[in-house]
XYZ file of C-alpha atoms in Angstrom:
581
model
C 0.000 0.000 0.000
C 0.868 3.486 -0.669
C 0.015 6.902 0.525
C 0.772 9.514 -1.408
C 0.798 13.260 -1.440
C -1.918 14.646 0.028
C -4.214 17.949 -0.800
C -6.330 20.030 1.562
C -7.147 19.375 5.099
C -10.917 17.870 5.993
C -10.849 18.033 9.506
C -9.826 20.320 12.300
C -7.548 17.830 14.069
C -8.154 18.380 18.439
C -6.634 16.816 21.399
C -7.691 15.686 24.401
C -4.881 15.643 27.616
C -6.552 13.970 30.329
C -5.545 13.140 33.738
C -5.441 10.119 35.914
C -4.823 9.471 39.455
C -4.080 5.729 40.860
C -1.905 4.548 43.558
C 0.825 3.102 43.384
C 2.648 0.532 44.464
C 6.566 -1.464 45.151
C 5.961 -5.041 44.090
C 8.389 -7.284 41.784
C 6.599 -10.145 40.097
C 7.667 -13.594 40.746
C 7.464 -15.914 37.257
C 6.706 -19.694 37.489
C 9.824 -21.460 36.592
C 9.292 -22.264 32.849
C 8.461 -25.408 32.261
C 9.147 -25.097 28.573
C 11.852 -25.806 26.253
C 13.752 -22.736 26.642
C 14.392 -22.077 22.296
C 16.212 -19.204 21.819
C 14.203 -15.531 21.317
C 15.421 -12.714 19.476
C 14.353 -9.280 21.555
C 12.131 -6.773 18.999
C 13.667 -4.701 16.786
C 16.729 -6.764 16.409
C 18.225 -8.320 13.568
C 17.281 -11.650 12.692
C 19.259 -12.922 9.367
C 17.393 -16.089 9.325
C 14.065 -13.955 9.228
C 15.407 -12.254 6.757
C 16.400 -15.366 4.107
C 13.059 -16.548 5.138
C 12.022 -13.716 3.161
C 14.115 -13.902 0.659
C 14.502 -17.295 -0.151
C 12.926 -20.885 -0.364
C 14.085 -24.368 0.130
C 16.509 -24.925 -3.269
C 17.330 -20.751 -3.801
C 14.495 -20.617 -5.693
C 11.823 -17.588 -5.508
C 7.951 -18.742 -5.432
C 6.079 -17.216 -7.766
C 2.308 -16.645 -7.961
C 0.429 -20.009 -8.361
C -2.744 -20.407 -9.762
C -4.088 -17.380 -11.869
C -7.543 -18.827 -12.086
C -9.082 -16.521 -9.198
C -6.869 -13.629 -8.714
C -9.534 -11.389 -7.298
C -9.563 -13.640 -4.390
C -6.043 -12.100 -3.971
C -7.849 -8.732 -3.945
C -11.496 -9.726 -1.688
C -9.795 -11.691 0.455
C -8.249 -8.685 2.067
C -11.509 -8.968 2.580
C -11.582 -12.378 4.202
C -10.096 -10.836 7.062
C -9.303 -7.291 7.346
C -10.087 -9.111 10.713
C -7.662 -7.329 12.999
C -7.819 -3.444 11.695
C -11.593 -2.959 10.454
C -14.540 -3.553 13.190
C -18.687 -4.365 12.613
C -20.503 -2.123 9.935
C -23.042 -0.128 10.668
C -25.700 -1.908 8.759
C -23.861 -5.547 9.302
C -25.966 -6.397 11.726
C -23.827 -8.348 14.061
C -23.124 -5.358 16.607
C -24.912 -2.422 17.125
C -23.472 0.813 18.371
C -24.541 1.931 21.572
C -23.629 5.335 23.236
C -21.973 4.638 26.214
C -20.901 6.965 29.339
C -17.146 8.085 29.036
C -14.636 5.379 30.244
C -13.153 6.189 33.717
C -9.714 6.984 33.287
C -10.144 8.932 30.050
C -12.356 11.751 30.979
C -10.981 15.010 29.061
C -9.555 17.405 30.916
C -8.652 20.443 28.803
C -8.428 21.197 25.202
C -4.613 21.262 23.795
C -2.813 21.183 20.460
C -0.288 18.655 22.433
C -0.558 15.104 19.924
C -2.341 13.291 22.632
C -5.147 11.457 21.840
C -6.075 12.920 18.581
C -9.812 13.154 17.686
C -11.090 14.029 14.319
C -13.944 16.088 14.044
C -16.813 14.207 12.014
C -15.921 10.608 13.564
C -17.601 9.230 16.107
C -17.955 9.608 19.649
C -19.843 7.008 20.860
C -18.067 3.155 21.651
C -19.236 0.260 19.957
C -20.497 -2.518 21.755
C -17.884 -5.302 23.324
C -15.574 -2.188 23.726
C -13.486 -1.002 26.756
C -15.854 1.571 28.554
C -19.010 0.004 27.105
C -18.789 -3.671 28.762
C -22.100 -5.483 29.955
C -21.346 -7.553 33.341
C -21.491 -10.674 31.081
C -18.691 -9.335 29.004
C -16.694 -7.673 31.636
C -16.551 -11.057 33.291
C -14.941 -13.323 30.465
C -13.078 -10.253 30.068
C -11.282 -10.790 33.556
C -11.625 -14.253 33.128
C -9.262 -14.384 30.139
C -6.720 -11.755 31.375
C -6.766 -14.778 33.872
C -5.812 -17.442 31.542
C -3.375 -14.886 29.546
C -1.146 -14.467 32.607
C -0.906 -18.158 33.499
C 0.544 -18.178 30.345
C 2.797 -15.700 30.256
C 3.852 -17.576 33.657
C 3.095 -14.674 36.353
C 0.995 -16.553 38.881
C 1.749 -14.006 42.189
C 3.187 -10.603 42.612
C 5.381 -10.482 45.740
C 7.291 -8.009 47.478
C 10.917 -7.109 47.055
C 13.411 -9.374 48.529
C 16.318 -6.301 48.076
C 15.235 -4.110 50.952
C 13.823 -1.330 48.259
C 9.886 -2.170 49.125
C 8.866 1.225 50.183
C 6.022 1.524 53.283
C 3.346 2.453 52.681
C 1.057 4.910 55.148
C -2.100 3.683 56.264
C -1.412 -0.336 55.826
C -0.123 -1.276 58.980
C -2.523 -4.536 59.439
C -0.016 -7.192 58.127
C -2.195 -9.625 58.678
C -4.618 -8.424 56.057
C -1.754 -8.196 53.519
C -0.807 -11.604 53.968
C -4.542 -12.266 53.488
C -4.473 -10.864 50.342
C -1.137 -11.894 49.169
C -2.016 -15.589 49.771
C -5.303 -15.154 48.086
C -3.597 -13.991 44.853
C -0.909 -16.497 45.235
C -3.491 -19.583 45.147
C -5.706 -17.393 42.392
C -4.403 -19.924 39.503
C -3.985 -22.956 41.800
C -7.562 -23.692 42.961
C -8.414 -23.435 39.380
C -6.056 -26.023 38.662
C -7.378 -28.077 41.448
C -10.376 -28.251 40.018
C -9.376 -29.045 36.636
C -10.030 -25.951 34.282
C -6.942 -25.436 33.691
C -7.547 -24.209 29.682
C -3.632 -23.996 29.281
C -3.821 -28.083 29.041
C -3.356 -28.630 25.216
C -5.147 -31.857 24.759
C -8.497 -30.146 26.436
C -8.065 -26.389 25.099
C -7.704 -28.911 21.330
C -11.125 -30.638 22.574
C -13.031 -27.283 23.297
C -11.556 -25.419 20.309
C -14.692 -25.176 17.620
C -14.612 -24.308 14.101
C -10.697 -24.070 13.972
C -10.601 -23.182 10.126
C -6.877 -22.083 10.309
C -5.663 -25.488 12.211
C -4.957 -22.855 15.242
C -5.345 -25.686 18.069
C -1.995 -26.973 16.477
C -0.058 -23.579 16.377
C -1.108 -23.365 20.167
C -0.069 -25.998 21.226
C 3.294 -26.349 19.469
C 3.287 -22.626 20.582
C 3.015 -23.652 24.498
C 5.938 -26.426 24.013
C 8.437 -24.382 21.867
C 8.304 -20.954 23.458
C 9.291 -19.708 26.923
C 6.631 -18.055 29.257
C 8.655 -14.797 28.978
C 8.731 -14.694 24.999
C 5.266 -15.810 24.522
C 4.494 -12.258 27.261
C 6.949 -10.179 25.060
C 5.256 -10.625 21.872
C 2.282 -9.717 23.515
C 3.318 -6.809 24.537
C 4.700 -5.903 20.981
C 1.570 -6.530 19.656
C -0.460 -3.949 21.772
C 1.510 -1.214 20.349
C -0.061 2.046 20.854
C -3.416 0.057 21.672
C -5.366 -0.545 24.824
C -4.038 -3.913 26.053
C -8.046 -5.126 27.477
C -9.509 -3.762 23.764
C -6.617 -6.181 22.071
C -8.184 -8.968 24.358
C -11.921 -8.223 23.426
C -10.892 -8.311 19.463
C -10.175 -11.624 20.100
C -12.989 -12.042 22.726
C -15.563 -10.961 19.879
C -13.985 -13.426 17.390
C -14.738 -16.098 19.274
C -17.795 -15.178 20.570
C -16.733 -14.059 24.045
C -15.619 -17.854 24.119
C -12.523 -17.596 26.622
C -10.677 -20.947 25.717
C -11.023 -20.894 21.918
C -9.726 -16.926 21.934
C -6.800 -18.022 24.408
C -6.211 -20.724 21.352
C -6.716 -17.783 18.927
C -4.669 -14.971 21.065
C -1.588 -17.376 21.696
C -1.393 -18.745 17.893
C -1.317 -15.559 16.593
C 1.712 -14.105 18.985
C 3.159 -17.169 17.831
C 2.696 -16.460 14.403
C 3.927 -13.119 14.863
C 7.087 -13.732 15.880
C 8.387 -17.168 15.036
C 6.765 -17.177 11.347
C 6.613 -13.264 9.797
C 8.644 -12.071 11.938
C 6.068 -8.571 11.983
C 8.062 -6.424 14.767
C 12.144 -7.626 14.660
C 11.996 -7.716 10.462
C 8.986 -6.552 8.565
C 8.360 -3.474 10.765
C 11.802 -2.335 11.536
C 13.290 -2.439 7.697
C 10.343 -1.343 6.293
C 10.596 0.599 2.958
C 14.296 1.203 3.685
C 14.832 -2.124 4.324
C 13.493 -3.153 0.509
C 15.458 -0.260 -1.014
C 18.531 -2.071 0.769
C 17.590 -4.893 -0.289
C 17.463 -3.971 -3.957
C 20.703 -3.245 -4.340
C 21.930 -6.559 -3.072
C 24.440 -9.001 -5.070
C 22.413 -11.961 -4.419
C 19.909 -12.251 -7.137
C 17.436 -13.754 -4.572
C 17.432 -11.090 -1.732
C 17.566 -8.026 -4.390
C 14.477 -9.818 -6.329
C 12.427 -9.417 -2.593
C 13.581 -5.857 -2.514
C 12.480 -4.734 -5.864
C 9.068 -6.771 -5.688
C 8.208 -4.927 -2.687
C 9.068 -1.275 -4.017
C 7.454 -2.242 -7.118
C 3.954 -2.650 -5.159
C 4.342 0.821 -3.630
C 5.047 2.278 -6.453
C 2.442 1.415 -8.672
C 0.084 2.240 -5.433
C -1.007 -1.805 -5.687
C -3.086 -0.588 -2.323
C -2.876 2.422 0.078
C -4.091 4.322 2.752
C -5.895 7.044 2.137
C -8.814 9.243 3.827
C -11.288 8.233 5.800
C -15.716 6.996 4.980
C -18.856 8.352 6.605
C -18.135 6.936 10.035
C -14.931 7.930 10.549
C -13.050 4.776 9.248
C -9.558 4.930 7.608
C -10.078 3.803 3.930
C -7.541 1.447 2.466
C -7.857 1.609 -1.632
C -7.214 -1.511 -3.675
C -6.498 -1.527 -7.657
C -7.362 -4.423 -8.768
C -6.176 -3.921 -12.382
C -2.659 -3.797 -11.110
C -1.669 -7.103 -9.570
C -0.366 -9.723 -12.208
C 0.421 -13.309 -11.328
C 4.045 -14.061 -11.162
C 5.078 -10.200 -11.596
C 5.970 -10.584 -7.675
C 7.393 -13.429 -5.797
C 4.789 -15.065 -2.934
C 6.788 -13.860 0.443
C 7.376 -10.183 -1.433
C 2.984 -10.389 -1.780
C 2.864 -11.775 2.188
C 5.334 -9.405 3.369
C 3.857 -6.421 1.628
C 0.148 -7.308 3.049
C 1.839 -7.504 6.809
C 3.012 -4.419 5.926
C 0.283 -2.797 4.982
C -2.130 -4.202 7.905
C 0.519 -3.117 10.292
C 0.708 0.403 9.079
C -3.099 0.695 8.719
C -3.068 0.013 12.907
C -1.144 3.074 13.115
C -3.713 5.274 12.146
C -6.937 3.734 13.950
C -7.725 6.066 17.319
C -10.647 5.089 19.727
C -13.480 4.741 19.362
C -12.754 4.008 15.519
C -11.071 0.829 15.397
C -12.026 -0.993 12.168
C -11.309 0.095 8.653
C -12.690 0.106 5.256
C -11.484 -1.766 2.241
C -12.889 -0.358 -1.361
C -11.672 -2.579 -3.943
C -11.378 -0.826 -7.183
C -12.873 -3.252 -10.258
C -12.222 -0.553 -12.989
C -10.690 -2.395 -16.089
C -10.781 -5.798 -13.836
C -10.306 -8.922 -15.815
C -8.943 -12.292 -15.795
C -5.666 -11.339 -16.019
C -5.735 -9.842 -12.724
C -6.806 -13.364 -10.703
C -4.323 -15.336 -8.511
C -5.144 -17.540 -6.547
C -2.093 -18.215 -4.153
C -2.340 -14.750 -2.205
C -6.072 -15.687 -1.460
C -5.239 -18.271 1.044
C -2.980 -16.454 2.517
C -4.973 -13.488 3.119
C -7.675 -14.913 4.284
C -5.504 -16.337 7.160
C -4.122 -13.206 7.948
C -7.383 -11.887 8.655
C -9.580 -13.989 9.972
C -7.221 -15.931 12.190
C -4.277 -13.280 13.062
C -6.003 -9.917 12.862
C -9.287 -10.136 14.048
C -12.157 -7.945 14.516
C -10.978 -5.419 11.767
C -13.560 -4.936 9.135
C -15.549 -2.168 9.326
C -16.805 -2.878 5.520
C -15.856 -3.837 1.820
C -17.056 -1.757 -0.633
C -16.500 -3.640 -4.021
C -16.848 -0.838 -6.781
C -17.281 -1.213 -10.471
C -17.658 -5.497 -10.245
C -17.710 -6.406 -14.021
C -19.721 -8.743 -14.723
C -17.429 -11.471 -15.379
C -17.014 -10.895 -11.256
C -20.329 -12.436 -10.438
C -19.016 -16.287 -10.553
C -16.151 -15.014 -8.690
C -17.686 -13.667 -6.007
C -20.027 -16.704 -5.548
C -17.177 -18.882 -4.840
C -15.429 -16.432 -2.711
C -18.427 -16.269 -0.525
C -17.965 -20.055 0.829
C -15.379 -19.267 1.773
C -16.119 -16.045 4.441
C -17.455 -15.931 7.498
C -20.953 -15.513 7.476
C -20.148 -11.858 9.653
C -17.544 -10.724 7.466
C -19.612 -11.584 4.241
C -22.407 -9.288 5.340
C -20.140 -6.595 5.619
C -19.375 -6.175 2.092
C -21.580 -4.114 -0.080
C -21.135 -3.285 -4.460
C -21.519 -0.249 -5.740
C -21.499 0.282 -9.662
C -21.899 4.042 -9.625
C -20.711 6.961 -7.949
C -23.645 7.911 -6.613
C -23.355 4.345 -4.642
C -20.171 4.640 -3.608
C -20.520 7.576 -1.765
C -23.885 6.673 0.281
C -20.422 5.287 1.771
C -17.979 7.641 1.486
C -18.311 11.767 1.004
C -18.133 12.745 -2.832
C -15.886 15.255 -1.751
C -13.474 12.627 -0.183
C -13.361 10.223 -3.538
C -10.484 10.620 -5.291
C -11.384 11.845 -8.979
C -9.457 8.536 -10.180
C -12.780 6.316 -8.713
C -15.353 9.576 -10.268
C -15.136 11.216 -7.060
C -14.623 15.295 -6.800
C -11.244 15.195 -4.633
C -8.793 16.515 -6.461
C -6.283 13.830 -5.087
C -3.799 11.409 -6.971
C -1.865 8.760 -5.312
C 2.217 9.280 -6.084
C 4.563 7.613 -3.925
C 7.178 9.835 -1.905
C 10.494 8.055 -2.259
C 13.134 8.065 0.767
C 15.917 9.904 0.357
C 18.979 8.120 -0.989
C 20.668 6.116 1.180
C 17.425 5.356 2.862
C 18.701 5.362 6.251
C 19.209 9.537 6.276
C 15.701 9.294 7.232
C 15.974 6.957 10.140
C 18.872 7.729 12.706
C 17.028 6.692 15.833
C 16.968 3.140 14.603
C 20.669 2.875 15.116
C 20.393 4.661 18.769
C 20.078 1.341 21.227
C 20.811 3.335 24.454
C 18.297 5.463 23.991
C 15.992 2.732 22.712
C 16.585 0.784 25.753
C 15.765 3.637 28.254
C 12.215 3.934 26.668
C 11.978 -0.250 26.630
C 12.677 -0.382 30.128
C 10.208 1.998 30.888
C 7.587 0.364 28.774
C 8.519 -2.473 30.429
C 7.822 -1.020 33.564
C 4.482 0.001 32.455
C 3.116 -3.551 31.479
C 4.739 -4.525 35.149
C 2.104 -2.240 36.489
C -0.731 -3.123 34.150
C -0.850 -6.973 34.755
C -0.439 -6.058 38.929
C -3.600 -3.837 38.169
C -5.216 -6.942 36.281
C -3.856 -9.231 38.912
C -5.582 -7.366 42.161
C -8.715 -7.481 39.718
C -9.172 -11.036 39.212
C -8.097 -11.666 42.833
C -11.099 -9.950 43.409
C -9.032 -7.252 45.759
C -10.489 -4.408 43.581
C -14.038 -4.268 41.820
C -15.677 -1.579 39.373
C -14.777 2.182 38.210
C -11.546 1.819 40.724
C -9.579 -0.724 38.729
C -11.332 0.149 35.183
C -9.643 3.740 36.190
C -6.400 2.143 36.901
C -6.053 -0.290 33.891
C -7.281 3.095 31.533
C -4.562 5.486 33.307
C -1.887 2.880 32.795
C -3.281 2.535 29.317
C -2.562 5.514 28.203
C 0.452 5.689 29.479
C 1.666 2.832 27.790
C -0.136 4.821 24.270
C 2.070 7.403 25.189
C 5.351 5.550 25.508
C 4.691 3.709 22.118
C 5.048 6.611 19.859
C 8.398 8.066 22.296
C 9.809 4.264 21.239
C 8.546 4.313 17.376
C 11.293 5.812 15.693
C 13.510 3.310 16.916
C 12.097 0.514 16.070
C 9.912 1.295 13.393
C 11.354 2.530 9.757
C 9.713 5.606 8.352
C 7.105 4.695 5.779
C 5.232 7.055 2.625
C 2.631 8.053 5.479
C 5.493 9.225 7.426
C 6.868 11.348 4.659
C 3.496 12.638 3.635
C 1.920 13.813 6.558
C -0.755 11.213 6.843
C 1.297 9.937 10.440
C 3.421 12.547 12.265
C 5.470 12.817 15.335
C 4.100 11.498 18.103
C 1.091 9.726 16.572
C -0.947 12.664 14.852
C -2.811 11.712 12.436
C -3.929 13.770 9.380
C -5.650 12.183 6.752
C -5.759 15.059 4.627
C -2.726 16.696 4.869
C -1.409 19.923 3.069
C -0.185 18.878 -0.722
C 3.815 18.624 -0.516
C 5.921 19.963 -3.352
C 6.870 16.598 -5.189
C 10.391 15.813 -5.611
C 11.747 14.801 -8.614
C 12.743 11.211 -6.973
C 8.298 10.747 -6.497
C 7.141 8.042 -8.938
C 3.362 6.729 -9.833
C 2.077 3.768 -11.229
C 2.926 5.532 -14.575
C 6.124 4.703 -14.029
C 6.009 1.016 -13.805
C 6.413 -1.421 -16.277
């Protein structure tokens, strides 16, 4: 995907600072020994050389190319299948409804700044969907704290304890040591009596007997997941997942998937970190090169590793997909032209690695309460041609099983007719949920009961006067990313993000002990939330390579977000699809 240079500015772009007040407290947390084979597990952001020839190169030396170019648009709608982890419920899907909801303690607004804190765009919503943090029935907010419950027996934290170093600090006003003891032991046997009685959902063979529907063969992945990785790695990736995100609303995506089924979205949850960092490699490879990684790529002597590296330029130059603007209900639209992908013109992991990409940038530019996305798959001048088959399959795993809960809707514009078998077959294969979120719309007029007219770009018939070009690095790519070379200062803001989730999984911890009910530890899971938003985008630049959006204004410093940013002067280094063969 591709962003481009951008023209006027839509929206007046606010922020909220808000405030938060919790207590505090001086506890270490004691891990269970791992019981685990102990493989080896390379921190994020670091280099990873087999990640990278696993990228590069297949079994022999030889590059895969695109398979099957009998269904090619599955390649493009099955984007579709999944846009499962960055796109949410439609408005007229009829799965969720939106409900307005009283303002999540923790995150009531204190003053008006221009400070990039918690961005809100006038025109999107304010109220929070259903199955949302801060709009929770009791039902929900239950298996909620029921599988934070099961995620930290995993992640091997089974008691917080106090310091054995002689740095605990007192604490004014808890002098009955007998009621701390209480409550210590009470947290400390939290995980056991559950085990006593045999519900422990961390047992492979029984999560594999509860797991229902498991399309993707995730039972497997979790349990190979449980013997191959550490307790500590498994807690990391987690971690690197949540991003800028609030960790409980990356539990409920999964929650929702499954149908608020706590076992088979542990299978799902623990799979997918899994997948994440033993088979893409999103965070220590994808994520860190980036677009400067490719370009480094490119110029490569081996004829496998430079073929990667042009593939995936290629795609953003031609503006395959991108990012760009958002629809009616405040969604980030992601563009897709069809008439532009060509089986075998790109190698298979250059197509998988390029999707990752994309999915992972998209999460960028999601803020509360939007959290799903819109896909609008461009048909003009479709045909055969453009049909492969082997991206499908992977796409639709990406979605449905590793990014879930994503798709706001799928606007499919311009279908020729020659589409209508197509899309008959793809349709066995979606979800019923996701299926009903994708609408067709042959005209203009259609497309934007959808989208504003005035937000179309004039290449689909709209009235925005808005072309996507793609903003080349400079040369050497890495002018534009210094920090990613500064580990000291990289490992200052890791420790302290480290620190955060510390304080974040005692807060959970006291909850599901049952030592704190209600608005009190809903206020301090929110306060720690944000500050664990805030820290992401202090550690970004380091571990994160600067992408188009960066360069274009669509993403700035500190997590701003402006979809319609002032048109840049284009350097003469900018290309378009024009410009591809």
């Amino acid at each position: 995907m591709s962003f481009g240079a951008y023209t006027t500015s839509r929206f007046t772009v606010l922020n909220l600072r808000t405030a938060y007040t919790f207590p505090t407290k001086t506890r270490t947390f004691r891990a269970r020994k791992p019981q685990l084979s102990s493989n080896s597990y390379r921190p994020l952001g670091s280099y990873n050389q087999k990640a990278a020839s696993r990228c590069h190169t297949y079994p022999g030396g030889h590059t895969l190319e695109s398979g099957f170019g009998k269904y090619t648009f599955a390649f493009v709608l099955t984007i579709v299948a999944g846009t499962a982890y960055f796109f949410a419920p439609s408005r007229d899907s009829g799965t969720e409804t939106l409900k307005k909801s009283t303002t999540p303690t923790g995150y009531t607004p204190t003053t008006l700044t221009s400070d990039p804190e918690f961005l809100i765009l006038l025109g999107m919503p304010s109220e929070i969907a259903a199955g949302r943090p801060g709009n929770l029935t009791a039902e929900q907010e239950a298996k909620l704290r029921q599988f934070w419950q099961e995620t930290l027996k995993v992640f091997g934290i089974d008691e917080l304890a106090p310091p054995t170093d002689g740095t605990a600090t007192p604490q004014s006003g808890r002098t009955n040591t007998t009621e701390a003891t209480d409550k210590k032991k009470s947290r400390r046997h939290l995980f056991n009596r559950k085990k006593k009685e045999e519900l422990d959902s961390t047992d492979p063979e029984k999560s594999v007997a509860a797991a229902v529907n498991d399309k993707h063969g995730q039972s497997k992945e979790f349990q190979a997941a449980l013997a191959n990785l550490k307790p500590e790695d498994i807690r990391n990736a987690f971690w690197s997942m949540v991003k800028m995100d609030h960790p409980d609303a990356l539990l409920l995506r999964f929650l929702r998937a499954r149908k608020w089924d706590v076992q088979n979205a542990l299978i799902m949850m623990i799979s997918t970190l899994s997948w994440r960092m033993t088979e893409m490699h999103v965070d220590d490879d994808i994520m860190i090169k980036g677009e400067q990684g490719a370009f480094e790529a490119s110029k490569s002597s081996d004829p496998a590793v430079k073929r990667e590296g042009d593939d995936f330029i290629a795609q953003l130059k031609m503006g395959k997909s991108f990012l760009h603007g958002q629809d009616k209900d405040g969604r980030p639209l992601c563009f897709v032209r069809t008439r532009l992908h060509r089986q075998g013109e790109q190698t298979e992991a250059s197509l998988e690695r390029f999707t990752v990409y994309t999915i992972e940038t998209a999460r960028l530019l999601l803020r509360a309460p939007v959290d799903t996305a819109t896909i609008v798959f461009d048909m003009t001048n479709f045909s055969m041609a453009n049909m492969d088959y082997t991206p499908v399959k992977f796409m639709i795993k990406c979605f449905e099983a590793n990014y879930p809960e994503s798709l706001g809707a799928v606007l499919v514009y311009k279908a020729p007719w020659v589409f209508q078998g197509i899309w008959s077959i793809i349709r066995g294969w979606l979800d019923p949920v996701v299926a009903s979120k994708i609408h067709f719309a042959k005209t203009i007029d259609e497309l934007s009961a959808f989208i504003p007219r005035t937000q179309i770009p004039r290449e689909l018939g709209g009235d925005e006067a808005w072309d996507y070009v793609y903003p080349a690095p400079p040369d050497p790519a890495t002018a534009e990313n210094p920090k990613l070379s500064d580990a000291a200062t990289r490992g200052k803001i890791e420790v302290e993000r480290g620190e955060l989730a510390k304080r974040y999984e005692e807060v959970v911890l006291e909850w599901v002990a049952g030592e704190k009910e209600g608005k009190e530890v809903e206020g301090e899971r929110n306060g720690v939330a944000e500050e664990l938003r805030k820290n992401y985008w202090k550690l970004d630049p380091y571990m994160r390579a600067r992408s188009l959006y960066d360069r274009s204004g669509v993403l700035g410093e500190g997590g701003v977000v402006n979809f319609y940013p002032e048109k840049k002067q284009a350097p003469e280094t900018m290309t378009s699809s024009d410009d591809v063969d």
